Amino acid sequence: MCVGLSARVDKIKNGMAVVDASGVKREISTELIENLYPGDYVMVHAGIAIAKISSTDEDEVNKIMETIKDAK
Amino acid sequence: MLSKDIEKAKSIIMNYDGPPIKIMEVCGTHTHEIFKLGIRNILPNNINLISGPGCPVCVTPTEFIDEAIYLALEKNITICTFGDLIRVPGTSSSLGDARSKGANIQMVYSPLDSVEYAINHPEQQVVFLSVGFETTTPASCIAVRNAKNIELKNFSILGANKTMYQAYLALKDAADAYIYPGHVCTMTGMSELYKLRDEENVSGAVTGFSASEILSSLAYIISETQKNKPFVANLYPRVVTEEGLIKAKTLVENTMESCDSIWRGLGIIEKSGMKLKKEYIDYDARAKYDIPKIVGKPNKGCKCGEVLRGDIKPFECPLFSKGCTPEHPIGACMVSNEGACSAYYKYGENLWKKN
């Protein structure tokens, strides 16, 4: 039950959105997320969007590894 | 280059030859991803990964299942629930068993679906089994608020919502650092983790769920642990912000309040639960149906508690693979797809078959 799923926002209306998670479409609540537009990616838990995903993991991991390098 | 970073992280992990480090992954999805990706197979002997209590189904106590079965069978109430609760054993049976006796048990993906179900079935009284941590609680709050807004009379929730902060504290001596659950942190933000670091010397890294995120987080934790100073870092900033999700926090604060909560295997942890506020009491199934006090009795041989505290590995439980399997679970950790026992059974054969 407690699994996060990333999904692309297709349509938004009245705090609800149709999202596409790897081809599976579903209506979810997006009322907790501000400034959300079609094309954005969100993290979905139990039928509600709990976060906007701002980038892929590549930059993030690169920064983590830079931090470790700096520490040495 | 991602592949270069992954190689670097792997090298730090595999070549670690310092003092033993215990790292607890709190979230059940981390437990499963770590197994599925084969990360356990590259860990040196001096790094011990412990699977913690971050699976809401696994920490739901026996008496909660007993209460739900009481409602379904004695009060003829329709139970809407996440699928993996259906097979969790109560004291003498599961919701699945209750269904075979005629109970109406509906599987839903979201609390919002159970409100829809109640709207579409006005002749039935509907109770949603509201388990979950910070990630799931807002969905229950939205469901209750929506039900109240339309004065829906045949819907309520049986609550067992939990918060992680007190659990981090209760288990802080079990490991040197936590792999903090990325999605819980989307809600809470970083402040409570800074507090744990500054006031309780608790270390950890907020971690995402891809292979590169988990590997780089392990490398980071190994590197930081060697400095012998409490640390915390947000290594999942593409999803987790400093402040967390303010709207979710406000919604939960307006709908629920803190309470003590029973965790399977850990007992009562003060202020680790959430229950509906007085103004939503009509939507609290315990108040609405006057459920008698039930004391659950878990199977005596089941060691889910020790597993959740990190005291033993799942395969050290006498029932593991002998009577307790994903097909015929005895303990909650074997039922849930996010449970540690289920992960060890499905993916960790090389660890337990030789034992």
Short mmCIF file of C-alpha atoms in Angstrom, two decimals:
data_model
loop_
_atom_site.label_atom_id
_atom_site.label_comp_id
_atom_site.label_asym_id
_atom_site.label_seq_id
_atom_site.Cartn_x
_atom_site.Cartn_y
_atom_site.Cartn_z
CA MET A 1 0.00 0.00 0.00
CA CYS A 2 2.75 2.40 0.91
CA VAL A 3 4.39 2.69 -2.47
CA GLY A 4 5.20 5.93 -4.21
CA LEU A 5 4.59 6.06 -7.91
CA SER A 6 5.91 8.76 -10.21
CA ALA A 7 3.45 9.92 -12.84
CA ARG A 8 3.09 12.62 -15.50
CA VAL A 9 0.22 15.06 -15.17
CA ASP A 10 -2.03 15.01 -18.24
CA LYS A 11 -5.01 17.19 -17.23
CA ILE A 12 -5.82 19.24 -14.13
CA LYS A 13 -9.23 20.45 -12.95
CA ASN A 14 -10.52 21.56 -9.54
CA GLY A 15 -7.70 20.04 -7.46
CA MET A 16 -7.92 16.73 -9.30
CA ALA A 17 -5.71 15.53 -12.14
CA VAL A 18 -5.50 12.69 -14.61
CA VAL A 19 -1.98 11.28 -14.44
CA ASP A 20 -0.11 8.84 -16.60
CA ALA A 21 2.09 6.33 -14.75
CA SER A 22 3.96 4.35 -17.39
CA GLY A 23 0.87 4.23 -19.58
CA VAL A 24 -1.68 3.62 -16.81
CA LYS A 25 -4.05 6.58 -16.42
CA ARG A 26 -5.69 7.45 -13.14
CA GLU A 27 -7.45 10.33 -11.47
CA ILE A 28 -5.70 11.62 -8.35
CA SER A 29 -6.02 14.57 -5.99
CA THR A 30 -3.49 17.32 -6.56
CA GLU A 31 -4.91 19.79 -4.04
CA LEU A 32 -1.74 19.69 -1.89
CA ILE A 33 0.59 20.75 -4.71
CA GLU A 34 0.77 24.32 -5.91
CA ASN A 35 1.76 25.54 -9.36
CA LEU A 36 1.21 22.26 -11.09
CA TYR A 37 0.80 22.09 -14.87
CA PRO A 38 0.25 19.38 -17.49
CA GLY A 39 3.59 17.78 -18.31
CA ASP A 40 4.88 18.06 -14.73
CA TYR A 41 5.85 14.88 -12.88
CA VAL A 42 4.47 14.12 -9.43
CA MET A 43 4.97 11.48 -6.75
CA VAL A 44 1.67 9.76 -5.99
CA HIS A 45 0.76 7.98 -2.74
CA ALA A 46 -2.66 6.44 -2.06
CA GLY A 47 -4.40 8.52 -4.71
CA ILE A 48 -2.92 11.93 -3.91
CA ALA A 49 0.09 13.79 -5.27
CA ILE A 50 2.55 14.31 -2.41
CA ALA A 51 5.39 16.03 -4.26
CA LYS A 52 6.41 17.59 -7.52
CA ILE A 53 9.48 15.91 -9.00
CA SER A 54 11.92 18.59 -10.05
CA SER A 55 14.54 16.66 -12.03
CA THR A 56 15.97 13.21 -12.75
CA ASP A 57 18.30 11.52 -10.29
CA GLU A 58 21.40 12.21 -12.40
CA ASP A 59 22.20 15.73 -11.13
CA GLU A 60 21.27 14.75 -7.62
CA VAL A 61 23.63 11.76 -7.51
CA ASN A 62 26.40 13.78 -9.12
CA LYS A 63 26.13 16.36 -6.33
CA ILE A 64 26.16 13.67 -3.62
CA MET A 65 29.32 12.13 -5.04
CA GLU A 66 30.94 15.57 -5.33
CA THR A 67 30.17 16.11 -1.62
CA ILE A 68 31.89 12.88 -0.70
CA LYS A 69 34.89 13.80 -2.82
CA ASP A 70 35.09 17.22 -1.19
CA ALA A 71 35.09 15.62 2.23
CA LYS A 72 38.22 13.65 1.55
CA MET B 1 28.05 10.91 -15.90
CA LEU B 2 25.66 8.77 -13.90
CA SER B 3 27.52 5.51 -14.56
CA LYS B 4 30.78 7.02 -13.29
CA ASP B 5 29.08 8.20 -10.10
CA ILE B 6 27.53 4.80 -9.57
CA GLU B 7 30.91 3.11 -10.00
CA LYS B 8 32.43 5.56 -7.52
CA ALA B 9 29.69 4.86 -4.96
CA LYS B 10 30.01 1.11 -5.43
CA SER B 11 33.74 1.32 -4.95
CA ILE B 12 33.35 3.25 -1.65
CA ILE B 13 30.85 0.65 -0.41
CA MET B 14 32.71 -2.45 -1.53
CA ASN B 15 36.11 -1.28 -0.33
CA TYR B 16 34.99 -0.12 3.10
CA ASP B 17 37.32 -1.74 5.63
CA GLY B 18 36.70 0.37 8.75
CA PRO B 19 34.83 -0.52 11.95
CA PRO B 20 31.42 -2.19 11.58
CA ILE B 21 28.58 0.16 10.58
CA LYS B 22 24.90 -0.57 11.21
CA ILE B 23 22.52 1.21 8.85
CA MET B 24 18.74 0.93 9.22
CA GLU B 25 16.57 1.41 6.15
CA VAL B 26 13.31 2.59 7.64
CA CYS B 27 11.09 2.34 4.59
CA GLY B 28 9.82 -1.00 3.31
CA THR B 29 10.21 0.12 -0.28
CA HIS B 30 13.91 0.70 0.39
CA THR B 31 14.13 -2.81 1.86
CA HIS B 32 12.67 -4.28 -1.30
CA GLU B 33 14.60 -2.11 -3.75
CA ILE B 34 17.88 -2.91 -2.00
CA PHE B 35 17.16 -6.62 -2.44
CA LYS B 36 15.83 -6.37 -5.98
CA LEU B 37 18.83 -4.38 -7.11
CA GLY B 38 21.24 -6.89 -5.56
CA ILE B 39 22.82 -4.24 -3.34
CA ARG B 40 23.10 -6.62 -0.37
CA ASN B 41 25.36 -8.83 -2.47
CA ILE B 42 28.05 -6.16 -2.77
CA LEU B 43 28.11 -5.17 0.91
CA PRO B 44 31.26 -6.05 2.82
CA ASN B 45 30.80 -7.96 6.11
CA ASN B 46 31.37 -4.88 8.22
CA ILE B 47 28.27 -3.11 6.85
CA ASN B 48 25.07 -4.41 8.39
CA LEU B 49 21.83 -3.25 6.78
CA ILE B 50 18.89 -3.57 9.17
CA SER B 51 15.29 -3.43 7.97
CA GLY B 52 13.29 -1.10 10.19
CA PRO B 53 9.62 -0.50 11.00
CA GLY B 54 8.62 1.62 8.02
CA CYS B 55 5.93 -0.61 6.60
CA PRO B 56 2.53 0.56 7.86
CA VAL B 57 0.92 -2.83 7.38
CA CYS B 58 3.71 -4.54 9.33
CA VAL B 59 3.43 -2.28 12.38
CA THR B 60 -0.37 -2.40 12.51
CA PRO B 61 -1.22 -4.30 15.70
CA THR B 62 -3.23 -7.50 15.88
CA GLU B 63 -6.12 -5.78 17.70
CA PHE B 64 -6.65 -3.38 14.79
CA ILE B 65 -7.42 -6.34 12.53
CA ASP B 66 -9.65 -7.76 15.30
CA GLU B 67 -11.57 -4.46 15.47
CA ALA B 68 -12.07 -4.45 11.69
CA ILE B 69 -13.30 -8.07 11.75
CA TYR B 70 -15.68 -7.17 14.60
CA LEU B 71 -17.16 -4.34 12.51
CA ALA B 72 -17.44 -6.54 9.42
CA LEU B 73 -18.97 -9.61 11.05
CA GLU B 74 -20.78 -8.31 14.14
CA LYS B 75 -22.01 -4.98 12.78
CA ASN B 76 -22.39 -6.00 9.14
CA ILE B 77 -20.29 -3.05 7.98
CA THR B 78 -18.55 -2.83 4.64
CA ILE B 79 -14.81 -2.57 5.12
CA CYS B 80 -12.79 -0.67 2.50
CA THR B 81 -9.08 -1.35 2.82
CA PHE B 82 -5.72 -1.32 1.11
CA GLY B 83 -5.22 -4.79 -0.33
CA ASP B 84 -2.32 -5.95 1.77
CA LEU B 85 -4.24 -5.63 5.05
CA ILE B 86 -6.68 -8.31 3.94
CA ARG B 87 -4.34 -11.20 4.66
CA VAL B 88 -2.77 -9.85 7.87
CA PRO B 89 -3.62 -12.24 10.69
CA GLY B 90 -5.62 -10.91 13.62
CA THR B 91 -5.87 -12.88 16.85
CA SER B 92 -7.79 -15.77 15.31
CA SER B 93 -8.42 -14.86 11.68
CA SER B 94 -7.83 -12.32 8.91
CA LEU B 95 -10.15 -10.03 6.96
CA GLY B 96 -9.82 -12.54 4.13
CA ASP B 97 -11.22 -15.23 6.44
CA ALA B 98 -14.02 -12.84 7.42
CA ARG B 99 -14.83 -12.36 3.74
CA SER B 100 -15.19 -16.11 3.31
CA LYS B 101 -17.75 -15.97 6.14
CA GLY B 102 -19.77 -13.41 4.22
CA ALA B 103 -18.24 -10.11 5.28
CA ASN B 104 -18.16 -7.37 2.66
CA ILE B 105 -14.47 -6.47 2.29
CA GLN B 106 -13.66 -4.07 -0.54
CA MET B 107 -10.11 -3.44 -1.71
CA VAL B 108 -9.38 0.20 -2.56
CA TYR B 109 -6.33 2.03 -3.85
CA SER B 110 -7.06 5.27 -2.04
CA PRO B 111 -9.17 6.52 0.90
CA LEU B 112 -10.89 8.73 -1.69
CA ASP B 113 -12.11 5.58 -3.45
CA SER B 114 -13.82 4.46 -0.24
CA VAL B 115 -15.75 7.76 -0.09
CA GLU B 116 -16.84 7.15 -3.69
CA TYR B 117 -17.90 3.64 -2.70
CA ALA B 118 -19.97 5.01 0.20
CA ILE B 119 -21.63 7.58 -2.07
CA ASN B 120 -22.51 4.85 -4.58
CA HIS B 121 -23.79 2.44 -1.89
CA PRO B 122 -26.00 4.53 0.40
CA GLU B 123 -27.64 1.36 1.75
CA GLN B 124 -24.32 0.22 3.29
CA GLN B 125 -22.34 1.58 6.22
CA VAL B 126 -18.73 1.88 5.06
CA VAL B 127 -15.54 2.00 7.16
CA PHE B 128 -12.14 2.72 5.66
CA LEU B 129 -9.16 1.14 7.46
CA SER B 130 -6.94 4.16 7.82
CA VAL B 131 -3.39 2.92 8.32
CA GLY B 132 -0.24 4.61 7.16
CA PHE B 133 2.41 7.17 7.90
CA GLU B 134 2.77 10.83 6.91
CA THR B 135 2.50 9.90 3.23
CA THR B 136 -0.96 8.32 3.54
CA THR B 137 -2.53 10.29 6.40
CA PRO B 138 -3.33 13.38 4.27
CA ALA B 139 -5.35 11.19 1.89
CA SER B 140 -7.44 9.97 4.84
CA CYS B 141 -7.89 13.57 5.99
CA ILE B 142 -9.08 14.61 2.53
CA ALA B 143 -11.51 11.68 2.50
CA VAL B 144 -12.98 12.62 5.90
CA ARG B 145 -13.16 16.32 5.08
CA ASN B 146 -14.87 15.60 1.74
CA ALA B 147 -17.34 13.26 3.48
CA LYS B 148 -18.14 15.94 6.06
CA ASN B 149 -18.52 18.61 3.38
CA ILE B 150 -21.25 16.61 1.66
CA GLU B 151 -22.67 15.35 5.00
CA LEU B 152 -22.07 11.74 4.02
CA LYS B 153 -23.65 9.69 6.79
CA ASN B 154 -22.55 6.17 5.86
CA PHE B 155 -18.78 6.70 5.91
CA SER B 156 -16.20 6.65 8.72
CA ILE B 157 -12.61 5.56 9.29
CA LEU B 158 -10.99 3.13 11.70
CA GLY B 159 -7.76 4.92 12.45
CA ALA B 160 -4.26 3.59 13.06
CA ASN B 161 -2.28 6.41 11.44
CA LYS B 162 1.24 6.84 12.67
CA THR B 163 4.06 9.36 12.58
CA MET B 164 7.71 8.44 12.28
CA TYR B 165 9.47 10.90 14.59
CA GLN B 166 8.88 8.99 17.83
CA ALA B 167 9.76 5.71 16.11
CA TYR B 168 13.11 7.15 14.97
CA LEU B 169 13.71 8.04 18.61
CA ALA B 170 12.58 4.66 19.95
CA LEU B 171 14.99 2.83 17.62
CA LYS B 172 17.88 5.28 17.64
CA ASP B 173 20.28 2.88 19.34
CA ALA B 174 19.62 0.06 16.88
CA ALA B 175 21.80 1.58 14.14
CA ASP B 176 24.56 4.13 13.50
CA ALA B 177 22.52 5.89 10.84
CA TYR B 178 19.13 5.78 9.20
CA ILE B 179 18.35 5.67 5.53
CA TYR B 180 15.43 8.04 6.04
CA PRO B 181 12.23 7.28 4.10
CA GLY B 182 12.23 9.64 1.13
CA HIS B 183 8.50 9.99 0.76
CA VAL B 184 7.69 10.53 4.45
CA CYS B 185 10.25 13.35 4.29
CA THR B 186 8.41 14.99 1.37
CA MET B 187 5.71 15.68 3.94
CA THR B 188 7.71 16.46 7.06
CA GLY B 189 10.60 18.34 5.44
CA MET B 190 13.98 18.41 7.14
CA SER B 191 13.40 20.25 10.42
CA GLU B 192 12.55 17.20 12.55
CA LEU B 193 15.61 15.41 11.23
CA TYR B 194 17.85 18.35 12.17
CA LYS B 195 16.25 18.21 15.63
CA LEU B 196 17.07 14.49 15.90
CA ARG B 197 20.65 15.24 14.92
CA ASP B 198 21.09 18.23 17.21
CA GLU B 199 19.21 17.01 20.29
CA GLU B 200 19.51 13.24 20.09
CA ASN B 201 22.70 12.63 18.06
CA VAL B 202 20.71 10.67 15.50
CA SER B 203 22.28 10.46 12.04
CA GLY B 204 20.80 9.67 8.66
CA ALA B 205 20.34 10.54 5.02
CA VAL B 206 17.07 11.19 3.21
CA THR B 207 17.23 8.83 0.28
CA GLY B 208 15.43 8.27 -3.01
CA PHE B 209 14.56 4.90 -4.48
CA SER B 210 16.59 4.47 -7.67
CA ALA B 211 19.71 2.31 -7.75
CA SER B 212 21.98 5.33 -8.08
CA GLU B 213 20.23 7.16 -5.23
CA ILE B 214 20.48 4.21 -2.85
CA LEU B 215 24.11 3.46 -3.74
CA SER B 216 25.23 7.09 -3.44
CA SER B 217 23.38 7.41 -0.13
CA LEU B 218 25.14 4.33 1.27
CA ALA B 219 28.48 5.74 0.11
CA TYR B 220 27.62 9.07 1.76
CA ILE B 221 26.59 7.42 5.05
CA ILE B 222 29.79 5.34 5.10
CA SER B 223 31.87 8.44 4.45
CA GLU B 224 30.08 10.56 7.08
CA THR B 225 29.99 7.85 9.76
CA GLN B 226 33.78 7.77 9.77
CA LYS B 227 33.84 11.39 10.97
CA ASN B 228 32.22 10.35 14.30
CA LYS B 229 29.89 13.34 14.30
CA PRO B 230 26.08 13.24 13.99
CA PHE B 231 24.96 14.13 10.49
CA VAL B 232 21.85 14.52 8.40
CA ALA B 233 21.53 15.27 4.70
CA ASN B 234 18.78 15.54 2.13
CA LEU B 235 20.05 13.36 -0.70
CA TYR B 236 16.65 13.36 -2.45
CA PRO B 237 16.20 17.09 -3.14
CA ARG B 238 14.44 16.51 -6.47
CA VAL B 239 11.42 15.41 -4.41
CA VAL B 240 12.06 16.45 -0.78
CA THR B 241 12.15 20.13 0.14
CA GLU B 242 13.49 21.76 3.31
CA GLU B 243 10.08 22.84 4.54
CA GLY B 244 8.10 19.76 3.47
CA LEU B 245 4.57 19.98 2.15
CA ILE B 246 3.01 22.84 4.10
CA LYS B 247 -0.49 22.30 2.71
CA ALA B 248 -0.43 18.67 3.81
CA LYS B 249 0.76 19.61 7.29
CA THR B 250 -2.01 22.21 7.64
CA LEU B 251 -4.64 19.78 6.37
CA VAL B 252 -3.56 17.09 8.86
CA GLU B 253 -3.33 19.60 11.75
CA ASN B 254 -6.88 20.77 10.98
CA THR B 255 -8.29 17.25 10.85
CA MET B 256 -6.30 15.08 13.24
CA GLU B 257 -4.41 15.33 16.50
CA SER B 258 -1.58 13.43 18.09
CA CYS B 259 -2.26 10.33 20.24
CA ASP B 260 -0.37 7.36 21.64
CA SER B 261 -0.22 4.44 19.26
CA ILE B 262 0.51 0.72 19.43
CA TRP B 263 3.15 -0.54 17.01
CA ARG B 264 3.30 -4.26 16.36
CA GLY B 265 6.49 -5.48 17.95
CA LEU B 266 7.40 -2.14 19.50
CA GLY B 267 4.45 -1.68 21.87
CA ILE B 268 2.90 1.67 22.73
CA ILE B 269 4.92 4.66 21.56
CA GLU B 270 3.74 7.94 23.04
CA LYS B 271 2.51 10.59 20.62
CA SER B 272 3.32 8.42 17.62
CA GLY B 273 -0.23 8.21 16.31
CA MET B 274 -2.86 10.47 14.80
CA LYS B 275 -6.59 10.39 15.48
CA LEU B 276 -9.51 12.47 14.23
CA LYS B 277 -10.23 15.70 16.08
CA LYS B 278 -13.48 16.12 18.03
CA GLU B 279 -15.18 18.03 15.23
CA TYR B 280 -14.80 14.94 13.03
CA ILE B 281 -15.95 12.45 15.69
CA ASP B 282 -18.93 11.39 13.54
CA TYR B 283 -16.39 9.98 11.11
CA ASP B 284 -14.46 8.02 13.75
CA ALA B 285 -15.64 4.40 13.54
CA ARG B 286 -14.55 3.67 17.14
CA ALA B 287 -16.87 6.35 18.47
CA LYS B 288 -19.64 5.73 15.95
CA TYR B 289 -19.92 1.98 16.58
CA ASP B 290 -18.82 1.84 20.21
CA ILE B 291 -16.25 -0.86 19.48
CA PRO B 292 -15.42 -2.81 22.67
CA LYS B 293 -11.85 -2.76 23.94
CA ILE B 294 -10.09 -5.62 22.19
CA VAL B 295 -6.74 -7.00 23.32
CA GLY B 296 -5.09 -8.76 20.39
CA LYS B 297 -2.99 -11.86 20.82
CA PRO B 298 -0.36 -12.26 18.12
CA ASN B 299 0.99 -15.73 17.29
CA LYS B 300 3.51 -16.56 20.01
CA GLY B 301 6.06 -18.03 17.62
CA CYS B 302 6.01 -14.96 15.35
CA LYS B 303 9.10 -12.75 15.72
CA CYS B 304 7.89 -9.76 13.67
CA GLY B 305 8.61 -7.53 16.66
CA GLU B 306 12.25 -8.52 16.86
CA VAL B 307 12.54 -8.17 13.08
CA LEU B 308 11.05 -4.66 13.16
CA ARG B 309 13.43 -3.60 15.92
CA GLY B 310 16.36 -5.01 13.94
CA ASP B 311 17.18 -7.47 16.75
CA ILE B 312 17.07 -10.45 14.42
CA LYS B 313 17.15 -11.05 10.68
CA PRO B 314 13.87 -12.45 9.28
CA PHE B 315 15.41 -15.89 8.65
CA GLU B 316 16.33 -16.14 12.35
CA CYS B 317 12.61 -16.38 13.19
CA PRO B 318 11.70 -20.05 13.75
CA LEU B 319 8.61 -19.69 11.55
CA PHE B 320 10.39 -18.10 8.55
CA SER B 321 9.89 -20.33 5.49
CA LYS B 322 8.60 -23.05 7.83
CA GLY B 323 4.90 -22.33 7.97
CA CYS B 324 5.26 -18.58 7.38
CA THR B 325 5.61 -17.80 3.68
CA PRO B 326 4.13 -15.07 1.42
CA GLU B 327 1.43 -17.60 0.37
CA HIS B 328 0.61 -18.52 4.00
CA PRO B 329 1.81 -15.61 6.15
CA ILE B 330 1.70 -15.82 9.94
CA GLY B 331 3.27 -12.44 10.65
CA ALA B 332 2.54 -9.06 9.09
CA CYS B 333 6.12 -8.67 7.83
CA MET B 334 5.54 -11.65 5.54
CA VAL B 335 2.16 -10.39 4.29
CA SER B 336 2.99 -6.96 3.05
CA ASN B 337 4.91 -6.46 -0.16
CA GLU B 338 6.96 -3.92 1.77
CA GLY B 339 7.65 -6.23 4.71
CA ALA B 340 11.18 -7.30 5.60
CA CYS B 341 10.30 -11.02 5.83
CA SER B 342 8.62 -10.93 2.43
CA ALA B 343 11.71 -9.24 0.93
CA TYR B 344 14.08 -11.79 2.44
CA TYR B 345 11.85 -14.64 1.28
CA LYS B 346 11.46 -13.36 -2.26
CA TYR B 347 14.91 -12.02 -2.99
CA GLY B 348 17.30 -13.10 -0.25
CA GLU B 349 17.42 -16.83 -0.79
CA ASN B 350 21.21 -16.77 -0.84
CA LEU B 351 21.11 -15.35 2.70
CA TRP B 352 18.69 -17.78 4.31
CA LYS B 353 18.91 -21.02 2.35
CA LYS B 354 22.38 -21.67 3.77
CA ASN B 355 21.12 -20.99 7.30
#
